[in-house]
Each structure stands twice: as structure tokens, then as C-alpha cells.
PDB file of C-alpha atoms in Angstrom:
ATOM      1  CA  MET A  40       9.904  13.908 -27.939  1.00  0.00           C
ATOM      2  CA  ASN A  41       7.650  15.985 -26.529  1.00  0.00           C
ATOM      3  CA  LEU A  42       4.742  15.999 -24.340  1.00  0.00           C
ATOM      4  CA  VAL A  43       1.622  14.713 -27.121  1.00  0.00           C
ATOM      5  CA  THR A  44       4.397  12.543 -28.833  1.00  0.00           C
ATOM      6  CA  ARG A  45       4.599  10.774 -25.459  1.00  0.00           C
ATOM      7  CA  ALA A  46       0.847  10.454 -24.679  1.00  0.00           C
ATOM      8  CA  VAL A  47       0.549   9.281 -28.725  1.00  0.00           C
ATOM      9  CA  ALA A  48       2.840   7.207 -28.238  1.00  0.00           C
ATOM     10  CA  ALA A  49       1.888   5.264 -24.618  1.00  0.00           C
ATOM     11  CA  VAL A  50      -1.683   5.075 -25.968  1.00  0.00           C
ATOM     12  CA  LEU A  51      -0.125   3.423 -28.987  1.00  0.00           C
ATOM     13  CA  THR A  52       1.858   1.228 -27.477  1.00  0.00           C
ATOM     14  CA  LEU A  53      -1.206  -0.311 -25.475  1.00  0.00           C
ATOM     15  CA  ALA A  54      -3.200  -0.183 -28.529  1.00  0.00           C
ATOM     16  CA  LEU A  55      -0.332  -2.124 -30.378  1.00  0.00           C
ATOM     17  CA  SER A  56       0.376  -4.967 -27.895  1.00  0.00           C
ATOM     18  CA  GLY A  57      -2.858  -7.184 -28.990  1.00  0.00           C
ATOM     19  CA  VAL A  58      -4.073  -6.801 -25.580  1.00  0.00           C
ATOM     20  CA  PRO A  59      -8.019  -5.278 -25.113  1.00  0.00           C
ATOM     21  CA  ALA A  60      -7.699  -2.341 -23.115  1.00  0.00           C
ATOM     22  CA  ALA A  61      -9.868  -4.071 -20.858  1.00  0.00           C
ATOM     23  CA  ALA A  62      -7.904  -6.680 -19.921  1.00  0.00           C
ATOM     24  CA  ALA A  63      -5.589  -4.175 -18.768  1.00  0.00           C
ATOM     25  CA  SER A  64      -4.536  -4.043 -15.334  1.00  0.00           C
ATOM     26  CA  LEU A  65      -5.101   0.221 -14.943  1.00  0.00           C
ATOM     27  CA  ILE A  66      -3.186   2.681 -12.812  1.00  0.00           C
ATOM     28  CA  LYS A  67      -4.487   5.424 -11.996  1.00  0.00           C
ATOM     29  CA  VAL A  68      -1.877   8.915 -11.543  1.00  0.00           C
ATOM     30  CA  ASP A  69      -2.827  12.581 -11.355  1.00  0.00           C
ATOM     31  CA  GLY A  70      -1.468  15.989 -10.519  1.00  0.00           C
ATOM     32  CA  SER A  71       1.170  18.298 -11.492  1.00  0.00           C
ATOM     33  CA  SER A  72       1.256  19.876 -14.734  1.00  0.00           C
ATOM     34  CA  THR A  73       4.981  19.938 -14.031  1.00  0.00           C
ATOM     35  CA  VAL A  74       5.214  16.725 -12.852  1.00  0.00           C
ATOM     36  CA  PHE A  75       3.665  15.364 -15.689  1.00  0.00           C
ATOM     37  CA  PRO A  76       6.809  15.008 -18.390  1.00  0.00           C
ATOM     38  CA  LEU A  77       8.687  12.678 -15.703  1.00  0.00           C
ATOM     39  CA  THR A  78       5.848  10.283 -14.754  1.00  0.00           C
ATOM     40  CA  GLU A  79       4.940  10.151 -18.656  1.00  0.00           C
ATOM     41  CA  ALA A  80       7.475   9.018 -19.886  1.00  0.00           C
ATOM     42  CA  VAL A  81       8.291   6.391 -16.673  1.00  0.00           C
ATOM     43  CA  ALA A  82       4.585   5.149 -17.794  1.00  0.00           C
ATOM     44  CA  GLU A  83       4.928   4.949 -21.629  1.00  0.00           C
ATOM     45  CA  GLU A  84       8.447   2.523 -20.180  1.00  0.00           C
ATOM     46  CA  PHE A  85       6.446   0.557 -17.523  1.00  0.00           C
ATOM     47  CA  GLN A  86       4.023  -0.221 -20.463  1.00  0.00           C
ATOM     48  CA  LYS A  87       5.976  -0.673 -22.584  1.00  0.00           C
ATOM     49  CA  GLU A  88       8.148  -3.529 -20.303  1.00  0.00           C
ATOM     50  CA  GLN A  89       4.565  -5.017 -19.413  1.00  0.00           C
ATOM     51  CA  LYS A  90       3.224  -5.632 -23.136  1.00  0.00           C
ATOM     52  CA  GLY A  91       0.261  -4.315 -22.284  1.00  0.00           C
ATOM     53  CA  ALA A  92      -0.766  -6.177 -19.091  1.00  0.00           C
ATOM     54  CA  VAL A  93      -0.504  -2.952 -17.339  1.00  0.00           C
ATOM     55  CA  GLN A  94      -2.599   0.552 -18.899  1.00  0.00           C
ATOM     56  CA  VAL A  95      -1.334   4.095 -16.656  1.00  0.00           C
ATOM     57  CA  THR A  96      -3.078   7.444 -17.013  1.00  0.00           C
ATOM     58  CA  VAL A  97      -1.369  10.139 -16.291  1.00  0.00           C
ATOM     59  CA  GLY A  98      -3.679  13.301 -15.475  1.00  0.00           C
ATOM     60  CA  ILE A  99      -2.865  16.505 -14.564  1.00  0.00           C
ATOM     61  CA  SER A 100      -4.797  18.896 -12.911  1.00  0.00           C
ATOM     62  CA  GLY A 101      -2.789  20.900 -11.004  1.00  0.00           C
ATOM     63  CA  THR A 102      -0.948  19.713  -7.661  1.00  0.00           C
ATOM     64  CA  GLY A 103      -3.672  20.564  -5.260  1.00  0.00           C
ATOM     65  CA  GLY A 104      -6.456  19.822  -7.387  1.00  0.00           C
ATOM     66  CA  GLY A 105      -4.693  16.492  -7.487  1.00  0.00           C
ATOM     67  CA  PHE A 106      -4.105  15.891  -3.827  1.00  0.00           C
ATOM     68  CA  LYS A 107      -8.358  16.608  -3.817  1.00  0.00           C
ATOM     69  CA  LYS A 108      -8.650  13.500  -5.441  1.00  0.00           C
ATOM     70  CA  PHE A 109      -5.287  11.734  -4.029  1.00  0.00           C
ATOM     71  CA  CYS A 110      -7.124  11.959  -0.303  1.00  0.00           C
ATOM     72  CA  ARG A 111     -10.349  11.245  -1.441  1.00  0.00           C
ATOM     73  CA  GLY A 112      -8.772   7.251  -2.310  1.00  0.00           C
ATOM     74  CA  GLU A 113      -9.276   8.136  -6.577  1.00  0.00           C
ATOM     75  CA  THR A 114      -6.063   8.002  -7.698  1.00  0.00           C
ATOM     76  CA  ASP A 115      -2.515   5.556  -6.810  1.00  0.00           C
ATOM     77  CA  LEU A 116      -0.255   8.050  -7.360  1.00  0.00           C
ATOM     78  CA  GLN A 117       0.555  11.800  -7.010  1.00  0.00           C
ATOM     79  CA  ASP A 118       2.224  14.087  -8.669  1.00  0.00           C
ATOM     80  CA  ALA A 119       3.356  17.192  -7.004  1.00  0.00           C
ATOM     81  CA  SER A 120       5.293  20.060  -7.474  1.00  0.00           C
ATOM     82  CA  ARG A 121       5.897  21.771  -3.927  1.00  0.00           C
ATOM     83  CA  PRO A 122       5.268  18.852  -0.318  1.00  0.00           C
ATOM     84  CA  ILE A 123       1.445  17.865   1.278  1.00  0.00           C
ATOM     85  CA  LEU A 124       0.089  20.701   2.951  1.00  0.00           C
ATOM     86  CA  LYS A 125      -1.227  20.476   6.394  1.00  0.00           C
ATOM     87  CA  GLN A 126      -5.246  20.780   5.180  1.00  0.00           C
ATOM     88  CA  GLU A 127      -3.942  17.823   2.522  1.00  0.00           C
ATOM     89  CA  MET A 128      -2.527  16.389   5.153  1.00  0.00           C
ATOM     90  CA  GLU A 129      -5.810  16.352   7.392  1.00  0.00           C
ATOM     91  CA  ALA A 130      -7.827  15.094   4.457  1.00  0.00           C
ATOM     92  CA  CYS A 131      -6.046  12.636   3.792  1.00  0.00           C
ATOM     93  CA  ALA A 132      -6.122  11.326   7.139  1.00  0.00           C
ATOM     94  CA  LYS A 133      -9.779  12.012   7.467  1.00  0.00           C
ATOM     95  CA  ALA A 134     -10.425   9.683   5.048  1.00  0.00           C
ATOM     96  CA  GLY A 135      -8.009   6.692   6.039  1.00  0.00           C
ATOM     97  CA  VAL A 136      -5.730   7.516   2.903  1.00  0.00           C
ATOM     98  CA  LYS A 137      -1.904   6.616   3.910  1.00  0.00           C
ATOM     99  CA  TYR A 138       0.468   7.498   1.348  1.00  0.00           C
ATOM    100  CA  TYR A 139       4.204   7.685   0.699  1.00  0.00           C
ATOM    101  CA  GLU A 140       6.136  10.959   0.104  1.00  0.00           C
ATOM    102  CA  LEU A 141       9.205   9.608  -2.352  1.00  0.00           C
ATOM    103  CA  PRO A 142      11.129  12.631  -4.521  1.00  0.00           C
ATOM    104  CA  VAL A 143      12.116  11.791  -8.078  1.00  0.00           C
ATOM    105  CA  ALA A 144      13.802  14.500  -9.273  1.00  0.00           C
ATOM    106  CA  PHE A 145      14.913  19.130  -9.548  1.00  0.00           C
ATOM    107  CA  ASP A 146      13.380  21.758 -11.502  1.00  0.00           C
ATOM    108  CA  ALA A 147      15.007  24.763 -12.062  1.00  0.00           C
ATOM    109  CA  LEU A 148      11.609  27.343 -11.718  1.00  0.00           C
ATOM    110  CA  THR A 149      11.971  29.340 -14.775  1.00  0.00           C
ATOM    111  CA  VAL A 150      11.623  33.514 -14.559  1.00  0.00           C
ATOM    112  CA  ALA A 151      10.760  34.064 -18.915  1.00  0.00           C
ATOM    113  CA  VAL A 152       9.998  37.131 -20.832  1.00  0.00           C
ATOM    114  CA  ASN A 153       9.143  37.365 -24.351  1.00  0.00           C
ATOM    115  CA  PRO A 154      12.506  37.293 -26.960  1.00  0.00           C
ATOM    116  CA  LYS A 155      11.692  40.515 -27.997  1.00  0.00           C
ATOM    117  CA  ASN A 156      12.438  42.319 -24.476  1.00  0.00           C
ATOM    118  CA  ASP A 157      15.419  43.610 -24.745  1.00  0.00           C
ATOM    119  CA  TRP A 158      15.868  46.117 -21.272  1.00  0.00           C
ATOM    120  CA  ALA A 159      15.433  43.048 -18.704  1.00  0.00           C
ATOM    121  CA  LYS A 160      18.523  40.315 -18.687  1.00  0.00           C
ATOM    122  CA  SER A 161      18.699  39.491 -14.969  1.00  0.00           C
ATOM    123  CA  ILE A 162      16.057  40.748 -12.121  1.00  0.00           C
ATOM    124  CA  THR A 163      16.976  40.233  -8.543  1.00  0.00           C
ATOM    125  CA  VAL A 164      14.047  38.089  -5.709  1.00  0.00           C
ATOM    126  CA  ALA A 165      13.434  41.558  -4.196  1.00  0.00           C
ATOM    127  CA  GLU A 166      12.444  43.033  -7.628  1.00  0.00           C
ATOM    128  CA  LEU A 167      10.119  39.483  -8.215  1.00  0.00           C
ATOM    129  CA  LYS A 168       8.668  40.560  -4.719  1.00  0.00           C
ATOM    130  CA  LYS A 169       7.600  44.399  -5.425  1.00  0.00           C
ATOM    131  CA  MET A 170       5.956  43.193  -9.155  1.00  0.00           C
ATOM    132  CA  TRP A 171       4.449  39.657  -7.213  1.00  0.00           C
ATOM    133  CA  GLU A 172       2.978  40.709  -3.818  1.00  0.00           C
ATOM    134  CA  PRO A 173      -0.900  41.140  -3.018  1.00  0.00           C
ATOM    135  CA  ALA A 174       0.151  45.059  -2.188  1.00  0.00           C
ATOM    136  CA  ALA A 175       1.409  45.253  -5.390  1.00  0.00           C
ATOM    137  CA  GLN A 176      -1.845  45.096  -7.382  1.00  0.00           C
ATOM    138  CA  GLY A 177      -3.013  48.591  -9.110  1.00  0.00           C
ATOM    139  CA  THR A 178      -0.175  50.017  -7.649  1.00  0.00           C
ATOM    140  CA  VAL A 179       3.295  48.335  -9.145  1.00  0.00           C
ATOM    141  CA  THR A 180       2.108  47.942 -13.075  1.00  0.00           C
ATOM    142  CA  LYS A 181       4.966  49.221 -15.197  1.00  0.00           C
ATOM    143  CA  TRP A 182       8.174  48.365 -15.444  1.00  0.00           C
ATOM    144  CA  SER A 183       9.623  51.640 -14.915  1.00  0.00           C
ATOM    145  CA  GLU A 184       7.832  51.334 -10.913  1.00  0.00           C
ATOM    146  CA  VAL A 185      10.450  48.032 -10.818  1.00  0.00           C
ATOM    147  CA  ARG A 186      13.747  49.162 -11.677  1.00  0.00           C
ATOM    148  CA  LYS A 187      14.503  52.963 -12.934  1.00  0.00           C
ATOM    149  CA  GLY A 188      15.520  52.586 -16.245  1.00  0.00           C
ATOM    150  CA  TRP A 189      12.942  50.134 -17.982  1.00  0.00           C
ATOM    151  CA  PRO A 190       9.833  51.187 -20.487  1.00  0.00           C
ATOM    152  CA  ASP A 191       7.292  53.235 -18.942  1.00  0.00           C
ATOM    153  CA  ARG A 192       4.626  50.567 -19.545  1.00  0.00           C
ATOM    154  CA  PRO A 193       2.033  48.120 -18.165  1.00  0.00           C
ATOM    155  CA  PHE A 194       4.324  44.805 -17.628  1.00  0.00           C
ATOM    156  CA  LYS A 195       1.672  42.205 -18.146  1.00  0.00           C
ATOM    157  CA  LEU A 196       2.120  38.396 -15.874  1.00  0.00           C
ATOM    158  CA  PHE A 197       1.329  35.206 -16.196  1.00  0.00           C
ATOM    159  CA  GLY A 198       1.859  32.162 -13.118  1.00  0.00           C
ATOM    160  CA  ALA A 199       0.458  29.233 -12.502  1.00  0.00           C
ATOM    161  CA  GLY A 200      -3.353  28.604 -11.057  1.00  0.00           C
ATOM    162  CA  SER A 201      -4.027  28.639  -7.878  1.00  0.00           C
ATOM    163  CA  ASP A 202      -4.115  24.877  -7.619  1.00  0.00           C
ATOM    164  CA  SER A 203      -0.427  24.321  -8.478  1.00  0.00           C
ATOM    165  CA  GLY A 204       2.285  23.173  -6.604  1.00  0.00           C
ATOM    166  CA  THR A 205       4.791  25.495  -9.401  1.00  0.00           C
ATOM    167  CA  PHE A 206       2.035  29.121  -7.600  1.00  0.00           C
ATOM    168  CA  ASP A 207       2.608  27.382  -3.711  1.00  0.00           C
ATOM    169  CA  TYR A 208       6.701  27.242  -4.216  1.00  0.00           C
ATOM    170  CA  PHE A 209       6.634  30.460  -6.470  1.00  0.00           C
ATOM    171  CA  THR A 210       4.509  32.333  -3.858  1.00  0.00           C
ATOM    172  CA  GLU A 211       6.643  31.075  -0.877  1.00  0.00           C
ATOM    173  CA  ALA A 212      10.129  31.405  -2.566  1.00  0.00           C
ATOM    174  CA  VAL A 213       9.945  35.047  -3.373  1.00  0.00           C
ATOM    175  CA  ASN A 214       7.312  36.343  -0.954  1.00  0.00           C
ATOM    176  CA  GLY A 215       8.005  33.544   2.443  1.00  0.00           C
ATOM    177  CA  LYS A 216       4.572  33.515   2.484  1.00  0.00           C
ATOM    178  CA  SER A 217       3.123  30.555   0.502  1.00  0.00           C
ATOM    179  CA  LYS A 218      -0.154  31.534  -1.771  1.00  0.00           C
ATOM    180  CA  ALA A 219       0.012  35.101  -1.078  1.00  0.00           C
ATOM    181  CA  SER A 220       0.280  36.703  -4.828  1.00  0.00           C
ATOM    182  CA  ARG A 221      -1.507  39.277  -6.182  1.00  0.00           C
ATOM    183  CA  GLY A 222      -4.589  38.256  -8.523  1.00  0.00           C
ATOM    184  CA  ASP A 223      -4.262  39.922 -11.042  1.00  0.00           C
ATOM    185  CA  PHE A 224      -2.274  38.117 -13.494  1.00  0.00           C
ATOM    186  CA  THR A 225      -3.100  35.409 -16.078  1.00  0.00           C
ATOM    187  CA  ALA A 226      -3.103  32.203 -14.056  1.00  0.00           C
ATOM    188  CA  SER A 227      -3.325  28.428 -15.810  1.00  0.00           C
ATOM    189  CA  GLU A 228      -2.676  25.000 -14.338  1.00  0.00           C
ATOM    190  CA  ASP A 229      -1.555  24.295 -17.340  1.00  0.00           C
ATOM    191  CA  ASP A 230       1.906  25.804 -18.369  1.00  0.00           C
ATOM    192  CA  ASN A 231       1.686  25.210 -22.138  1.00  0.00           C
ATOM    193  CA  THR A 232      -1.393  28.479 -22.141  1.00  0.00           C
ATOM    194  CA  LEU A 233       1.624  29.866 -19.952  1.00  0.00           C
ATOM    195  CA  VAL A 234       4.159  29.684 -23.054  1.00  0.00           C
ATOM    196  CA  THR A 235       1.662  30.914 -25.496  1.00  0.00           C
ATOM    197  CA  GLY A 236       0.714  34.185 -22.845  1.00  0.00           C
ATOM    198  CA  ILE A 237       5.077  34.634 -22.778  1.00  0.00           C
ATOM    199  CA  SER A 238       5.509  33.988 -25.994  1.00  0.00           C
ATOM    200  CA  ASN A 239       2.765  36.184 -27.488  1.00  0.00           C
ATOM    201  CA  ASP A 240       3.062  39.910 -25.949  1.00  0.00           C
ATOM    202  CA  ARG A 241       6.316  41.760 -25.610  1.00  0.00           C
ATOM    203  CA  ASP A 242       5.781  43.241 -22.435  1.00  0.00           C
ATOM    204  CA  ALA A 243       4.916  39.716 -20.416  1.00  0.00           C
ATOM    205  CA  LEU A 244       6.606  37.856 -17.903  1.00  0.00           C
ATOM    206  CA  GLY A 245       5.734  35.306 -16.192  1.00  0.00           C
ATOM    207  CA  TYR A 246       7.723  31.770 -13.981  1.00  0.00           C
ATOM    208  CA  ILE A 247       7.503  28.096 -15.869  1.00  0.00           C
ATOM    209  CA  PRO A 248       9.094  24.622 -15.147  1.00  0.00           C
ATOM    210  CA  TYR A 249      12.158  24.572 -16.865  1.00  0.00           C
ATOM    211  CA  ALA A 250      10.934  21.527 -18.730  1.00  0.00           C
ATOM    212  CA  TYR A 251       8.313  23.593 -20.484  1.00  0.00           C
ATOM    213  CA  PHE A 252      10.888  26.832 -21.279  1.00  0.00           C
ATOM    214  CA  GLU A 253      13.451  24.305 -22.526  1.00  0.00           C
ATOM    215  CA  PRO A 254      11.771  23.249 -25.407  1.00  0.00           C
ATOM    216  CA  ASN A 255      10.042  27.337 -26.057  1.00  0.00           C
ATOM    217  CA  LYS A 256      13.416  28.968 -25.402  1.00  0.00           C
ATOM    218  CA  ASP A 257      13.276  30.242 -29.656  1.00  0.00           C
ATOM    219  CA  LYS A 258       9.995  31.511 -28.699  1.00  0.00           C
ATOM    220  CA  MET A 259      11.424  32.910 -24.447  1.00  0.00           C
ATOM    221  CA  LYS A 260      13.482  34.407 -22.911  1.00  0.00           C
ATOM    222  CA  ALA A 261      14.969  33.524 -19.552  1.00  0.00           C
ATOM    223  CA  LEU A 262      16.252  35.991 -17.404  1.00  0.00           C
ATOM    224  CA  ALA A 263      18.817  35.624 -14.772  1.00  0.00           C
ATOM    225  CA  VAL A 264      17.578  35.409 -11.241  1.00  0.00           C
ATOM    226  CA  ASP A 265      19.903  37.486  -8.135  1.00  0.00           C
ATOM    227  CA  ASN A 266      19.754  36.186  -4.811  1.00  0.00           C
ATOM    228  CA  GLY A 267      22.309  38.613  -4.217  1.00  0.00           C
ATOM    229  CA  LYS A 268      24.633  36.682  -4.758  1.00  0.00           C
ATOM    230  CA  GLY A 269      24.678  37.560  -8.614  1.00  0.00           C
ATOM    231  CA  GLY A 270      22.455  37.028 -11.505  1.00  0.00           C
ATOM    232  CA  VAL A 271      22.191  32.893 -12.261  1.00  0.00           C
ATOM    233  CA  LEU A 272      20.427  31.334 -15.271  1.00  0.00           C
ATOM    234  CA  PRO A 273      18.888  28.294 -14.907  1.00  0.00           C
ATOM    235  CA  SER A 274      19.701  25.105 -16.195  1.00  0.00           C
ATOM    236  CA  LEU A 275      20.228  22.288 -14.792  1.00  0.00           C
ATOM    237  CA  GLU A 276      24.259  22.500 -14.084  1.00  0.00           C
ATOM    238  CA  THR A 277      23.544  25.885 -11.980  1.00  0.00           C
ATOM    239  CA  VAL A 278      20.709  23.576  -9.909  1.00  0.00           C
ATOM    240  CA  LYS A 279      23.293  21.167  -9.638  1.00  0.00           C
ATOM    241  CA  LYS A 280      25.599  23.278  -8.070  1.00  0.00           C
ATOM    242  CA  GLY A 281      23.400  25.255  -5.849  1.00  0.00           C
ATOM    243  CA  THR A 282      23.289  28.527  -7.531  1.00  0.00           C
ATOM    244  CA  TYR A 283      20.577  28.982  -8.849  1.00  0.00           C
ATOM    245  CA  ALA A 284      18.287  29.619  -5.527  1.00  0.00           C
ATOM    246  CA  PRO A 285      15.618  30.048  -4.397  1.00  0.00           C
ATOM    247  CA  LEU A 286      14.024  28.591  -7.467  1.00  0.00           C
ATOM    248  CA  SER A 287      15.458  25.666  -7.325  1.00  0.00           C
ATOM    249  CA  ARG A 288      12.514  22.527  -5.740  1.00  0.00           C
ATOM    250  CA  PRO A 289      12.732  18.789  -5.941  1.00  0.00           C
ATOM    251  CA  LEU A 290       9.627  17.481  -7.086  1.00  0.00           C
ATOM    252  CA  PHE A 291       6.823  14.912  -5.471  1.00  0.00           C
ATOM    253  CA  VAL A 292       5.773  11.714  -6.226  1.00  0.00           C
ATOM    254  CA  TYR A 293       3.168  10.160  -3.470  1.00  0.00           C
ATOM    255  CA  VAL A 294       1.682   6.779  -3.198  1.00  0.00           C
ATOM    256  CA  SER A 295      -1.224   5.292  -1.446  1.00  0.00           C
ATOM    257  CA  ALA A 296      -0.467   2.470   0.950  1.00  0.00           C
ATOM    258  CA  ALA A 297      -3.580   0.866   0.173  1.00  0.00           C
ATOM    259  CA  SER A 298      -2.842   0.761  -3.242  1.00  0.00           C
ATOM    260  CA  VAL A 299       1.230  -0.967  -3.379  1.00  0.00           C
ATOM    261  CA  SER A 300      -1.118  -4.156  -2.146  1.00  0.00           C
ATOM    262  CA  LYS A 301      -1.939  -4.353  -6.189  1.00  0.00           C
ATOM    263  CA  PRO A 302       1.013  -5.871  -7.251  1.00  0.00           C
ATOM    264  CA  GLU A 303       1.312  -3.813 -10.636  1.00  0.00           C
ATOM    265  CA  VAL A 304       0.885  -0.178  -8.400  1.00  0.00           C
ATOM    266  CA  LYS A 305       4.181  -1.771  -6.073  1.00  0.00           C
ATOM    267  CA  ALA A 306       6.591  -3.024  -9.431  1.00  0.00           C
ATOM    268  CA  PHE A 307       5.152   0.605 -11.391  1.00  0.00           C
ATOM    269  CA  VAL A 308       6.792   2.421  -7.968  1.00  0.00           C
ATOM    270  CA  GLU A 309      10.012   0.373  -8.011  1.00  0.00           C
ATOM    271  CA  PHE A 310      10.473   0.793 -11.665  1.00  0.00           C
ATOM    272  CA  TYR A 311       9.838   5.218 -11.492  1.00  0.00           C
ATOM    273  CA  LEU A 312      12.836   5.101  -8.695  1.00  0.00           C
ATOM    274  CA  LYS A 313      15.240   3.421 -10.897  1.00  0.00           C
ATOM    275  CA  LYS A 314      14.224   4.596 -14.540  1.00  0.00           C
ATOM    276  CA  VAL A 315      13.667   8.588 -13.875  1.00  0.00           C
ATOM    277  CA  GLY A 316      17.319   9.138 -13.199  1.00  0.00           C
ATOM    278  CA  ALA A 317      17.997   8.476 -16.272  1.00  0.00           C
ATOM    279  CA  LEU A 318      14.773   9.713 -17.596  1.00  0.00           C
ATOM    280  CA  ALA A 319      14.452  12.855 -15.909  1.00  0.00           C
ATOM    281  CA  LEU A 320      16.970  14.461 -18.852  1.00  0.00           C
ATOM    282  CA  GLU A 321      15.199  13.609 -21.521  1.00  0.00           C
ATOM    283  CA  VAL A 322      13.047  15.400 -20.569  1.00  0.00           C
ATOM    284  CA  LYS A 323      15.007  18.413 -19.208  1.00  0.00           C
ATOM    285  CA  TYR A 324      14.476  18.187 -15.436  1.00  0.00           C
ATOM    286  CA  LEU A 325      17.477  17.755 -13.065  1.00  0.00           C
ATOM    287  CA  PRO A 326      17.832  13.435 -11.366  1.00  0.00           C
ATOM    288  CA  LEU A 327      18.405  12.870  -7.804  1.00  0.00           C
ATOM    289  CA  THR A 328      22.025  11.399  -6.721  1.00  0.00           C
ATOM    290  CA  ASP A 329      22.538   7.817  -7.144  1.00  0.00           C
ATOM    291  CA  LYS A 330      22.054   8.339  -2.848  1.00  0.00           C
ATOM    292  CA  ALA A 331      19.205   9.543  -2.608  1.00  0.00           C
ATOM    293  CA  TYR A 332      17.088   7.615  -5.165  1.00  0.00           C
ATOM    294  CA  ALA A 333      18.541   4.577  -2.910  1.00  0.00           C
ATOM    295  CA  LEU A 334      16.991   6.074   0.471  1.00  0.00           C
ATOM    296  CA  ALA A 335      14.077   6.216  -1.763  1.00  0.00           C
ATOM    297  CA  LEU A 336      13.452   2.793  -2.868  1.00  0.00           C
ATOM    298  CA  GLU A 337      15.003   1.625   1.312  1.00  0.00           C
ATOM    299  CA  ARG A 338      12.147   4.174   2.396  1.00  0.00           C
ATOM    300  CA  PHE A 339       9.716   2.209   0.317  1.00  0.00           C
ATOM    301  CA  ALA A 340       9.899  -0.960   0.499  1.00  0.00           C
ATOM    302  CA  LYS A 341      10.410  -0.820   4.843  1.00  0.00           C
ATOM    303  CA  GLY A 342       6.665   1.392   4.863  1.00  0.00           C
ATOM    304  CA  ARG A 343       7.716   3.864   5.841  1.00  0.00           C
ATOM    305  CA  LEU A 344       4.456   5.935   5.245  1.00  0.00           C
ATOM    306  CA  GLY A 345       4.401   9.749   5.771  1.00  0.00           C
ATOM    307  CA  THR A 346       5.867  13.235   5.097  1.00  0.00           C
ATOM    308  CA  GLY A 347       9.462  14.553   6.148  1.00  0.00           C
ATOM    309  CA  PHE A 348       8.241  18.008   5.747  1.00  0.00           C
ATOM    310  CA  GLY A 349       4.802  18.735   8.693  1.00  0.00           C
ATOM    311  CA  GLY A 350       2.588  20.553   5.918  1.00  0.00           C
ATOM    312  CA  THR A 351       4.800  23.353   5.182  1.00  0.00           C
ATOM    313  CA  PRO A 352       6.760  24.184   2.557  1.00  0.00           C
ATOM    314  CA  ASP A 353      10.404  24.004   2.724  1.00  0.00           C
ATOM    315  CA  VAL A 354      12.781  25.944   0.180  1.00  0.00           C
ATOM    316  CA  ALA A 355      16.646  25.047   1.351  1.00  0.00           C
ATOM    317  CA  VAL A 356      15.698  21.542   2.860  1.00  0.00           C
ATOM    318  CA  ARG A 357      17.928  19.255   0.653  1.00  0.00           C
ATOM    319  CA  VAL A 358      17.032  15.669  -0.337  1.00  0.00           C
ATOM    320  CA  GLU A 359      18.935  13.584   0.928  1.00  0.00           C
ATOM    321  CA  ASP A 360      18.565  14.909   4.380  1.00  0.00           C
ATOM    322  CA  LEU A 361      14.452  15.026   3.959  1.00  0.00           C
ATOM    323  CA  LEU A 362      15.083  10.938   3.207  1.00  0.00           C
ATOM    324  CA  LYS A 363      16.595  10.686   7.059  1.00  0.00           C
ATOM    325  CA  ARG A 364      13.549  12.164   8.565  1.00  0.00           C
ATOM    326  CA  GLN A 365      11.170   9.958  10.066  1.00  0.00           C
ATOM    327  CA  PRO A 366       7.743  10.241   8.074  1.00  0.00           C
ATOM    328  CA  LYS A 367       4.965  11.589   9.787  1.00  0.00           C
ATOM    329  CA  LEU A 368       0.949  11.199   8.847  1.00  0.00           C
TER     330      LEU A 368
END
């Protein structure tokens, strides 16, 4: 079931329940387009179980855009494709918004090119940096400048917008600093826009979540990423083995502590952590281990508020180790 179908199905579930929309309790979720397929799948199942008594709306404004709403107290849950940043922690603290940080799945961030690209099968992390670092703007513009033997043709780059957690994660993993990137590329918080751009241009290269690559793999080609140990293609298996590095990453939901006082929000979060493992595979993400989900449920049940990251991304942390840390606000 694709994303549009899911969204329509969720609306129909509520409409066919016979319960007027105004009578339903409302849970508001916003944030990452990467996490959207997961949360939408969980929301659909939860609404069915609730028989229309609860409506869950899931918006897509990017991780950064979502945190702005979340830290103003406008949403109950925040989808995030990277951890909360220091300035977002400060904004939440200023507004008195406390939160739970709950990892929910893994993603393989995919470097994709047009299928007519017949010269590139793999790319090193150093070559990605050569293409994407701030100093590359206006100076590295052709394939031949990235690797000897590649064509003397201008490449066209597609990537996440600055409000996207995918942008933050990719720049941290590849360029060594979050948000450090050349600016002359086509940017969007909507991953479907990036899919269209890559699939329509022979000289395109972009990075997108695996859940958006997999259903469109007939329109794009994934490059194997070489971090010094040989090229590895993105897949659920290579993420699980830990060989797809450094572009495999955990995905999160943040939950407002104030919203948990509403029984429907508490029930939705518990349902989410119990069901998302099975639903993750359906939308082409990798579930966490059973132990990790148990630790996340324990963190939620015991009221352990805050983040285990401290306001900076960490591209190497293990999820189970993260959940054992004492979170801080």
C-alpha cells in the first residue's frame, strides 16, 4: 500500500465508522517525511482498533519544521529522522514543553542516480564529500571532477531541504558537520519531489530514505556506498548487519509529556511501540530489536523524559545503548 493509498484509507476508516468527525478525540502528529510512512501505518491500525473514536492526523513539515510546532505545544507527537538539536531543546524548555524520546525503526539513507547512468555503480564517502561539502559549490560541478573516468558532464544534485532531519543526518555523516553543505542543489522536504527529480535527469544524483527508494527502484538506481571497506548497497539486511555505514540511521518519535495526560495519546504511544516493529517491514524500514522496543516501553512507562543525545547528532550510537542512557531535558 503506497503513501497516498494509506492516507485515503485512514480517512475512509474514520468516515465509515459511523462516528462523526467532531465526536472523535484528536491526536496531532507532524514532522519528518521519512517517518511519515511508519506513523501513518500505525495511525491507520490504531484508528481501526478505536472504531473511529480517535482521529490521528499526520502532517509532513520536515523534522525541523515539526520541532518548531512541537516546541510551541501545537502537536502531541513529533516524527523525527534525527535527534532533537540543542536549539530545539532550548525552545522546548523555554515554552515548558517536556518530552519522551523514543526510537522506532532504522532507515538506510539511499544515494540514488538515474537508471540511464551507466558509469557509476558505487561511490566512496570521500567522493560524496567532494560533491556535497560547502567548498564544492561552484568548483566541483562535473562527474569527471569526482572520479577519473567518469564523463565530463555537469551533474545535478537533489537532496533534503534544510528543515529536514535527513539533511542534518546526511551532512553530519558525510561532511562531518550538521547542516554543512553546498547550496546549489535542488532541495525539498518532500521526498517524492526528489524521486521525481532523480528519475527525470540522466545526470542526477540525490539522497533519499530507503522507503521512498524501494517502491521507485524501477525509476532510479542505488549506488553502493564505500566507507573504506568496499561498496555496500542499501538494504534491510545490510543495515541489520551494520555494514551499510555511515548512512544507516535510527528514526524517532518524540511525545509531549503534557499530551500523555490524555488517555488516547498514552494508548496511541503504547500501541505504536508494540505494533511498529511488524509495520516497519511493510513500509520498507528495519525494525529495532525486541529488546529495544521493550526498553522504549519501559522508558515511557517510567516517565523518563528528555533526550539521550544532549542536543548533537551521533551517527554511531547503538539504539540499545541510547535507551540505557539517562535522558536529559
